mmCIF file of C-alpha atoms and ligand atoms in Angstrom:
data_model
loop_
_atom_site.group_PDB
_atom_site.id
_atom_site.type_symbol
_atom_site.label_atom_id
_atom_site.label_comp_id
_atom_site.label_asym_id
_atom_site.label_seq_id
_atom_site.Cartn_x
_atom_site.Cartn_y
_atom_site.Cartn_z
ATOM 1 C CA UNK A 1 -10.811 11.614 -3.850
ATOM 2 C CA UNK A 2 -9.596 8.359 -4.378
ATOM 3 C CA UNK A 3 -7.689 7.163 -7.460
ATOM 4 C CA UNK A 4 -8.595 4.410 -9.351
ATOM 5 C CA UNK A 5 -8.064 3.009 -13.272
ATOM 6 C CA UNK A 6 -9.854 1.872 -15.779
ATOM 7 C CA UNK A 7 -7.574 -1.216 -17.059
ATOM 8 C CA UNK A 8 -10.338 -2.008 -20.106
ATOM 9 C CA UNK A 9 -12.242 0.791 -22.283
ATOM 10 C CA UNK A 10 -12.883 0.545 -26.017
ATOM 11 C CA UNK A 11 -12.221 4.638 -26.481
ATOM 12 C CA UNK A 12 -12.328 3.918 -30.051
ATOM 13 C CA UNK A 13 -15.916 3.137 -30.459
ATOM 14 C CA UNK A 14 -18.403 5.404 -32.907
ATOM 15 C CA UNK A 15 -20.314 5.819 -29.420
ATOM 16 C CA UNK A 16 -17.400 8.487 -28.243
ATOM 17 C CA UNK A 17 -16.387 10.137 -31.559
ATOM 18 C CA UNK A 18 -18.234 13.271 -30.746
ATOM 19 C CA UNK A 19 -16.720 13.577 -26.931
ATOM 20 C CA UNK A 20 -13.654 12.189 -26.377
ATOM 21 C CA UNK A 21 -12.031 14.731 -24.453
ATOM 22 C CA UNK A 22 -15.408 15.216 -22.110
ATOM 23 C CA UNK A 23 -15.427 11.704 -21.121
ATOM 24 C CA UNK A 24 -11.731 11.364 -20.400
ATOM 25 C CA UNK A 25 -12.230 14.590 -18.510
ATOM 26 C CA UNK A 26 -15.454 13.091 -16.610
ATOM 27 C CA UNK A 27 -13.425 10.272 -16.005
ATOM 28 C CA UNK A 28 -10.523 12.786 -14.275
ATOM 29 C CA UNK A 29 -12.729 14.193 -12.022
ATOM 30 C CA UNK A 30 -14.709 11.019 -10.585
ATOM 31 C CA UNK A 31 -10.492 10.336 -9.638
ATOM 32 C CA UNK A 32 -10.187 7.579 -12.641
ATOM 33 C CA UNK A 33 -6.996 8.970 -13.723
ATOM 34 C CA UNK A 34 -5.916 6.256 -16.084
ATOM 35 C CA UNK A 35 -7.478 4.240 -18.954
ATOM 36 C CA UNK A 36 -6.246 1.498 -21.246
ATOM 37 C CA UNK A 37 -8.014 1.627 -24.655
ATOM 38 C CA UNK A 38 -8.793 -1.600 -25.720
ATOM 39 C CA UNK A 39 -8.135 -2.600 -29.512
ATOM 40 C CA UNK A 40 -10.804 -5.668 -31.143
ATOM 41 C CA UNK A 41 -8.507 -5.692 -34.661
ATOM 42 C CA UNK A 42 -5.657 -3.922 -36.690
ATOM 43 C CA UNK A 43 -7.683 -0.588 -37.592
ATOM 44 C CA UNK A 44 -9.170 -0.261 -34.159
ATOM 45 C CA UNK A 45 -5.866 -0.845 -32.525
ATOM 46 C CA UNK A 46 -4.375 2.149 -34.362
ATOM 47 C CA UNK A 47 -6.971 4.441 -33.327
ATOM 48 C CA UNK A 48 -6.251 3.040 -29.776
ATOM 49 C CA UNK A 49 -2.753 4.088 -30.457
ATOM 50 C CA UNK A 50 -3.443 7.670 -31.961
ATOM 51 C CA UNK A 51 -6.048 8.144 -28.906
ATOM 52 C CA UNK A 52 -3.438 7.854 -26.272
ATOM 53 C CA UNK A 53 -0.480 9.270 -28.112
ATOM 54 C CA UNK A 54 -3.476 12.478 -27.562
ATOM 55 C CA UNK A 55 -4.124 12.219 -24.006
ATOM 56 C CA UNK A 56 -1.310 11.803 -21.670
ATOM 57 C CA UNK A 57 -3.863 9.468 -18.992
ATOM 58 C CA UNK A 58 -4.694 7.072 -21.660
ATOM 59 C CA UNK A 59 -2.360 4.084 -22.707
ATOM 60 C CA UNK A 60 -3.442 1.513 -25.289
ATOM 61 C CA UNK A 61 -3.736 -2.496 -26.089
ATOM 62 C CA UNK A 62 -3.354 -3.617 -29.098
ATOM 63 C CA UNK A 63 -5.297 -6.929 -30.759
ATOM 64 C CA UNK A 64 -7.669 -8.661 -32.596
ATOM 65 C CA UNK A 65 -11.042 -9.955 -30.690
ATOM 66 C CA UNK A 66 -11.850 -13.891 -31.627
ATOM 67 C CA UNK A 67 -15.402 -12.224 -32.355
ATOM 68 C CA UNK A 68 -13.785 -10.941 -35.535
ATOM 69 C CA UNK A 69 -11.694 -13.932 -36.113
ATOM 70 C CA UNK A 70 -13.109 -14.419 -39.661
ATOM 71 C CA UNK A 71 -11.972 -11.261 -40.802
ATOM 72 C CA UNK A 72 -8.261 -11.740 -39.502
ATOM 73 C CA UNK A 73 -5.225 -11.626 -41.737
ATOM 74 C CA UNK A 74 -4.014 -15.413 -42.222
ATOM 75 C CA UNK A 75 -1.303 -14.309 -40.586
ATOM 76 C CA UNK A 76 -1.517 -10.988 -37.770
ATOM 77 C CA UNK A 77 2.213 -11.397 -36.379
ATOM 78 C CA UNK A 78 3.807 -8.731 -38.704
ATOM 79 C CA UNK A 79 1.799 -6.322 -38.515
ATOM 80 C CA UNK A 80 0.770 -6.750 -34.614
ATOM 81 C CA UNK A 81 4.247 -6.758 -34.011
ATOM 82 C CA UNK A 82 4.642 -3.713 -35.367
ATOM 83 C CA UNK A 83 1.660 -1.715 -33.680
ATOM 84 C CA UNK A 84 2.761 -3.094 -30.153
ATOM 85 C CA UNK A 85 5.879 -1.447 -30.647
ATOM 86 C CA UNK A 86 4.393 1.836 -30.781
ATOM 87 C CA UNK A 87 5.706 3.786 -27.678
ATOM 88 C CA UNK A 88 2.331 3.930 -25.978
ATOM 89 C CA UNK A 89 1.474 0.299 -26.147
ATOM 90 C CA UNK A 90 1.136 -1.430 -22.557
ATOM 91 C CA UNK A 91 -0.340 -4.879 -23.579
ATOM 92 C CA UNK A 92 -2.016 -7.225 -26.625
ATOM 93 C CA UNK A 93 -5.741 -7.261 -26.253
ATOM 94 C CA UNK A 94 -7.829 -8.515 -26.295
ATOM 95 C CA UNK A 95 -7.692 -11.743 -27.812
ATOM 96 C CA UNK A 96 -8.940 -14.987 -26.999
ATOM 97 C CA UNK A 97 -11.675 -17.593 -27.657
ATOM 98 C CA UNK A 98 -15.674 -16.635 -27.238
ATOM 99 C CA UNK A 99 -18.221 -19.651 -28.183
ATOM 100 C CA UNK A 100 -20.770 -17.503 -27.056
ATOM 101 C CA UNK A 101 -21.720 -16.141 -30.615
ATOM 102 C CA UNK A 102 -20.496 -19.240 -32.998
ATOM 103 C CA UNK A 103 -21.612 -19.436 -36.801
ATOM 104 C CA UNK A 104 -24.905 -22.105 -35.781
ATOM 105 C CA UNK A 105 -25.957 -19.169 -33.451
ATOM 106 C CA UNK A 106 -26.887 -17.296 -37.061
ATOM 107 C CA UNK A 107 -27.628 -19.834 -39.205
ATOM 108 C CA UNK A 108 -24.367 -21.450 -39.704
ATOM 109 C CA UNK A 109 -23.379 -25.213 -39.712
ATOM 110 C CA UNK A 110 -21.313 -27.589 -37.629
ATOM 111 C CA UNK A 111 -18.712 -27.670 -40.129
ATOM 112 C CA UNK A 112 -18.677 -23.348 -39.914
ATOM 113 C CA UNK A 113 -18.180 -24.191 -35.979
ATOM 114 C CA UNK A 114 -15.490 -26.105 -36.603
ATOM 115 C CA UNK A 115 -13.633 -23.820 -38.841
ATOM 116 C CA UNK A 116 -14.577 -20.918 -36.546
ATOM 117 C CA UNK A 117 -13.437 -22.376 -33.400
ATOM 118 C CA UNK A 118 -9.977 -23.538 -35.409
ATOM 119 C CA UNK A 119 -9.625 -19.827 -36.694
ATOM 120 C CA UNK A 120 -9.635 -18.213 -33.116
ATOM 121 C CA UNK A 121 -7.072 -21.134 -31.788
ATOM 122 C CA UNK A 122 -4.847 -19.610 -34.587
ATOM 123 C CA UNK A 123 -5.460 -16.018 -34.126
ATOM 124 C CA UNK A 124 -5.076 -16.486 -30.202
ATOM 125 C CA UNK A 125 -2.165 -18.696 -30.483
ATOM 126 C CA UNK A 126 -0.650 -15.845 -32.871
ATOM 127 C CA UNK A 127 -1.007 -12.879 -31.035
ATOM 128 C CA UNK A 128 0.526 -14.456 -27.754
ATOM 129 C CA UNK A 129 3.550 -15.468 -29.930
ATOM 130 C CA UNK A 130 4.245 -11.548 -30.053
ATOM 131 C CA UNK A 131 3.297 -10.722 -26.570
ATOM 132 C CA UNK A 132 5.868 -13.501 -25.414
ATOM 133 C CA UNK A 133 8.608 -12.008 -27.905
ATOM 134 C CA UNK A 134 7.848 -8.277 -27.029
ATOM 135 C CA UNK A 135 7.565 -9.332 -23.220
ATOM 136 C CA UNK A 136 4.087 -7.628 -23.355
ATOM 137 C CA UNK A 137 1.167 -9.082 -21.061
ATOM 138 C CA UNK A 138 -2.308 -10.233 -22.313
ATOM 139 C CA UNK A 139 -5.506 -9.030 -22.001
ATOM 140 C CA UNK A 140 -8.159 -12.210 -22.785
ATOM 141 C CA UNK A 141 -11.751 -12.046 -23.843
ATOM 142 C CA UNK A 142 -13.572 -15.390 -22.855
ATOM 143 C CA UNK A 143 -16.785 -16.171 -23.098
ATOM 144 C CA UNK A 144 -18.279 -19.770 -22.608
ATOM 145 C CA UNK A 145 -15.324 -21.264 -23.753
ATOM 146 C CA UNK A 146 -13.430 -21.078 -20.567
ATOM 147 C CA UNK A 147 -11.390 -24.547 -20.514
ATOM 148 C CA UNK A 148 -10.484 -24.204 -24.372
ATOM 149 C CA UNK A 149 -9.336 -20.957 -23.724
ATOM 150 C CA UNK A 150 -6.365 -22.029 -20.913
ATOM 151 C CA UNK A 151 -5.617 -24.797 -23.045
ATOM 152 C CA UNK A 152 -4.195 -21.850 -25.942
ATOM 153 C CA UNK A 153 -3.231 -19.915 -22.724
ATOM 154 C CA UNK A 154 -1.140 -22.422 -20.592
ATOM 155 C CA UNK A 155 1.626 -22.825 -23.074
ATOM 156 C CA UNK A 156 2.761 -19.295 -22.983
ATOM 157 C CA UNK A 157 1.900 -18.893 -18.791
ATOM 158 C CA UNK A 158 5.379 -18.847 -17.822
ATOM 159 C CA UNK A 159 6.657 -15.937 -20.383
ATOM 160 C CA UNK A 160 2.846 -13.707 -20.412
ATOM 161 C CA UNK A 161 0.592 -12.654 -17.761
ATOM 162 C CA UNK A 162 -2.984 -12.478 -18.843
ATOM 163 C CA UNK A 163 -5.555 -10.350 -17.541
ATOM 164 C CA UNK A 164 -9.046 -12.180 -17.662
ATOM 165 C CA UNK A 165 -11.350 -9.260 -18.156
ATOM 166 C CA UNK A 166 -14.760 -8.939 -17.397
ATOM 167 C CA UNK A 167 -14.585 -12.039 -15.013
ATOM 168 C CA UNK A 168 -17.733 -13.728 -14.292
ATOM 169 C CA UNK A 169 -16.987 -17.489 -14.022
ATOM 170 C CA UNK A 170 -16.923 -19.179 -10.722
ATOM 171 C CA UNK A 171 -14.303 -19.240 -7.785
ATOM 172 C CA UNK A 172 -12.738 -22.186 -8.564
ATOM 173 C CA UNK A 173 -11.976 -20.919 -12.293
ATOM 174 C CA UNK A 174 -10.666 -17.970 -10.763
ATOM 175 C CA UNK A 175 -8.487 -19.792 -8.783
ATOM 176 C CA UNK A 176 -7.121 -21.764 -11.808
ATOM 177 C CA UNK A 177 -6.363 -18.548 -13.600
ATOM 178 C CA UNK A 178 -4.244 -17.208 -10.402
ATOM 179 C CA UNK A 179 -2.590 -20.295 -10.128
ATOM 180 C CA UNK A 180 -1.093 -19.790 -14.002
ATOM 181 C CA UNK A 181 0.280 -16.645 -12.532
ATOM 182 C CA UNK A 182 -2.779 -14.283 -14.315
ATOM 183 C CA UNK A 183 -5.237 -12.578 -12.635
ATOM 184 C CA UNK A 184 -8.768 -11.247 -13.478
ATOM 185 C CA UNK A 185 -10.763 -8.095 -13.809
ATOM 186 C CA UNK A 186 -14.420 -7.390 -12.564
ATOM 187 C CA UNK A 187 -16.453 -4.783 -14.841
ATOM 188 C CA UNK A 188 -20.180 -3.349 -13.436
ATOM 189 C CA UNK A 189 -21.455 -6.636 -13.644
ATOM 190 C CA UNK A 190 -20.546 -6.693 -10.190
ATOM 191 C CA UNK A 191 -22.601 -4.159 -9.550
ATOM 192 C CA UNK A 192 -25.761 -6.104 -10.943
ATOM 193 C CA UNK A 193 -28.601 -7.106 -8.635
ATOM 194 C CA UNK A 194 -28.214 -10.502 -9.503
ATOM 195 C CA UNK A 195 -24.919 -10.992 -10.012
ATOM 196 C CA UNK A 196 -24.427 -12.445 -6.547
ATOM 197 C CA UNK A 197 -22.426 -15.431 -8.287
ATOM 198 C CA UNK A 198 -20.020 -12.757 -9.851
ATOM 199 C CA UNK A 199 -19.680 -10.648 -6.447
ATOM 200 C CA UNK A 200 -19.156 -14.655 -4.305
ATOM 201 C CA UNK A 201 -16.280 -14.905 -7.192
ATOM 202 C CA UNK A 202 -14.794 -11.659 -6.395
ATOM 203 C CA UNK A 203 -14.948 -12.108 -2.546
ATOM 204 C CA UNK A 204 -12.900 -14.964 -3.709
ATOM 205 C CA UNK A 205 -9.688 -13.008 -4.855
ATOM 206 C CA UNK A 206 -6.860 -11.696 -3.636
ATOM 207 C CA UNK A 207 -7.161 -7.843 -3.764
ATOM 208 C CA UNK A 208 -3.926 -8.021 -5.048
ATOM 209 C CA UNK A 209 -4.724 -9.951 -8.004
ATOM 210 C CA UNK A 210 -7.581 -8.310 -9.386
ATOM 211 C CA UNK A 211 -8.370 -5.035 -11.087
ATOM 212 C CA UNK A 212 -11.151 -2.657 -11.741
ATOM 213 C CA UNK A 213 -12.624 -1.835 -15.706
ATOM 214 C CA UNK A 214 -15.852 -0.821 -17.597
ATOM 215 C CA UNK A 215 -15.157 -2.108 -20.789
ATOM 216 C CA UNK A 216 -16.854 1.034 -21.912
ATOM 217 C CA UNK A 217 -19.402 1.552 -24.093
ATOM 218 C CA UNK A 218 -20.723 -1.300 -22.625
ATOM 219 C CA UNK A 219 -21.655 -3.163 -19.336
ATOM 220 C CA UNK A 220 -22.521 0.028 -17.312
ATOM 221 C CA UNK A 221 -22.997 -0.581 -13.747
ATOM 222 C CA UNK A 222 -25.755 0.388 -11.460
ATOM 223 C CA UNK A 223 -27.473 2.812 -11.070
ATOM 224 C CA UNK A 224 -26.783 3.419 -15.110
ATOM 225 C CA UNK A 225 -27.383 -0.115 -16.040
ATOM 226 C CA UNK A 226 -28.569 -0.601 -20.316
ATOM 227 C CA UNK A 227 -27.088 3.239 -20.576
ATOM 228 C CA UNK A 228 -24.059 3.880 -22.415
ATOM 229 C CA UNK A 229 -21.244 3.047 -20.351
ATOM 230 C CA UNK A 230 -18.418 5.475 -19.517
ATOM 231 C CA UNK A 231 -14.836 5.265 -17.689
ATOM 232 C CA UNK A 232 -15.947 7.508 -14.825
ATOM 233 C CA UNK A 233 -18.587 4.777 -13.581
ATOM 234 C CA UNK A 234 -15.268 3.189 -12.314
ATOM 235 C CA UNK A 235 -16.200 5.057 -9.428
ATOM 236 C CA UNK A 236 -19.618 2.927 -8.935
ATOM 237 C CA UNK A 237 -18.013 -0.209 -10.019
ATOM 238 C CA UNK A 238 -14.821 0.418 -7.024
ATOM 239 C CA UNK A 239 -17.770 0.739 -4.327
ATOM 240 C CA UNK A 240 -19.208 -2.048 -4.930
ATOM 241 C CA UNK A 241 -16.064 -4.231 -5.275
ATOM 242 C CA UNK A 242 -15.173 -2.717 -1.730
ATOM 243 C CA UNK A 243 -18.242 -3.397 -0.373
ATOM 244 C CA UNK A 244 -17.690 -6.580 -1.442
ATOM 245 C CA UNK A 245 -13.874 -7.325 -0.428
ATOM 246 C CA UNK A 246 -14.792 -5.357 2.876
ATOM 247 C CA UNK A 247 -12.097 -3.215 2.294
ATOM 248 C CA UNK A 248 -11.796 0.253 2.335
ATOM 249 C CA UNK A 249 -11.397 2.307 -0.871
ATOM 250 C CA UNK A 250 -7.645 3.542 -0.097
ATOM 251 C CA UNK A 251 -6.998 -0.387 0.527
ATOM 252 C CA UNK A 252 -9.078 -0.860 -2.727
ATOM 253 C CA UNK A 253 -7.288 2.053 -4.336
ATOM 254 C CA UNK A 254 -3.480 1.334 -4.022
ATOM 255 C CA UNK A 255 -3.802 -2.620 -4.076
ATOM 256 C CA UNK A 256 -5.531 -1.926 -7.769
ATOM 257 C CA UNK A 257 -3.611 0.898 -9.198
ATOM 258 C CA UNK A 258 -0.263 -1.434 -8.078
ATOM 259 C CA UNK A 259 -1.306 -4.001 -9.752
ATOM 260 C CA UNK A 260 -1.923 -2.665 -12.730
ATOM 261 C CA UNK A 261 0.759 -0.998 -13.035
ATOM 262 C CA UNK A 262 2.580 -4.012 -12.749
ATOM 263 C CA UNK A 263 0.659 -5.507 -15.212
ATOM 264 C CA UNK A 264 0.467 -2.517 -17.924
ATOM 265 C CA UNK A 265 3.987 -2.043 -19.509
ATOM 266 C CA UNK A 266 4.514 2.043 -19.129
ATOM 267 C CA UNK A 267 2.090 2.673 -17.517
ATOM 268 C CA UNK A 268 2.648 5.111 -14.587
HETATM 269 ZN ZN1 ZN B 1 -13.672 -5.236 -24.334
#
């Protein structure tokens, strides 16, 4: 069977309290034989943490989602600083700016935008200060709020890689983020009947500069699509991507699992 990760699962979630160690084990027999817990703030990071110091195939980021911005220490270095340095840590994440869900989407007013959109500039800005000084890569959340997301990012291209997960926008953005030395990562929306926009994007990259990830519990791919989403439907998600890239799945195998590797600090 072939071997692939999954760079991008929230393990920590209330939807996988009950059976942790029968989805990693899932995961381990459709061949996904790595996963990188994904933290969205300081408490969920340290569960991230005390999940893979459990289970030797699971490594952990460590971050605070802009979702959550408004809950955010004024400051996060310190204490950021101090979870990345935890021995299983491979990356901060996932940070960055989403103007998908802004204050006026609930009720809120311009002036709660503004603030809002300032807040997650800090936050961002913040936790890529630590990833540069820890030599740590990135792992970025965007979500319609593509350009003033690079704008945070370019600053710190040359000293962190980012990974920009769950990559939907067009070719041309994907090309922009390659060109700053990142590269992107396509979940099961790939897999989506019409995602054709998301699948011409992928055809666009470089095999070596993309990986493969559920962001489990959500987005789960065909044929499980609005189910809970797992790390073993990495196995759907990698057909589909080959399909796509007209490769096979040992191409599509070793090009992925390189790259992350390369991109995850420990992992191996
Ligand atoms: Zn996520």
């Amino acid at each position: 069977m072939k071997e692939f990760y999954d760079t991008h699962a929230h393990l920590d979630f209330p939807d996988f309290r009950d059976e942790l160690p029968e989805v990693i084990n899932r995961a381990a027999d459709a061949g996904i034989s790595r996963i990188v817990t994904i933290g969205t703030d300081l408490e969920s990071s340290q569960r991230a943490i005390e999940i893979a110091n459990r289970f030797e195939s699971v490594f952990a980021a460590v971050g605070w989602h802009p979702n959550d911005c408004m809950e955010a220490p004024e400051d996060i270095r310190i204490q950021l600083e101090s979870l990345a340095k935890s021995s299983k840590v491979s990356a901060i994440g996932e940070i960055g700016i989403d103007h998908y869900r802004l204050p006026s989407s609930r009720g809120g007013t311009e002036t709660d935008d503004a603030f809002f959109k300032a807040k997650q500039v800090q936050l961002f800005r913040q936790q890529l200060e630590v990833a540069a000084e820890l030599g740590l890569n990135v792992v970025i959340h965007q979500r319609a709020a593509f350009e003033p997301c690079l704008e945070v990012f370019e600053p710190f291209a040359n000293r962190v890689r980012g990974v920009f997960h769950c990559f939907v926008d067009n070719p041309a953005a994907a090309k922009r983020v390659l060109e700053l030395g990142s590269i992107v990562s396509f979940t099961g929306v790939c897999t989506f009947k019409n995602a054709s926009e998301v699948r011409e994007t992928l055809s666009s990259v470089p095999i070596h500069n993309l990986m493969l990830e559920t962001d489990a519990p959500f987005l789960a791919p065909m044929p499980f699509r609005g189910k809970r989403c797992e790390p073993a439907y990495v196995r759907e998600i990698s057909e589909v991507v080959g399909q796509t890239l007209e490769v096979s799945l040992d191409t599509l195998s070793e090009a992925t699992c390189k790259v992350a590797k390369d991109f995850f600090k420990g992992l191996c």
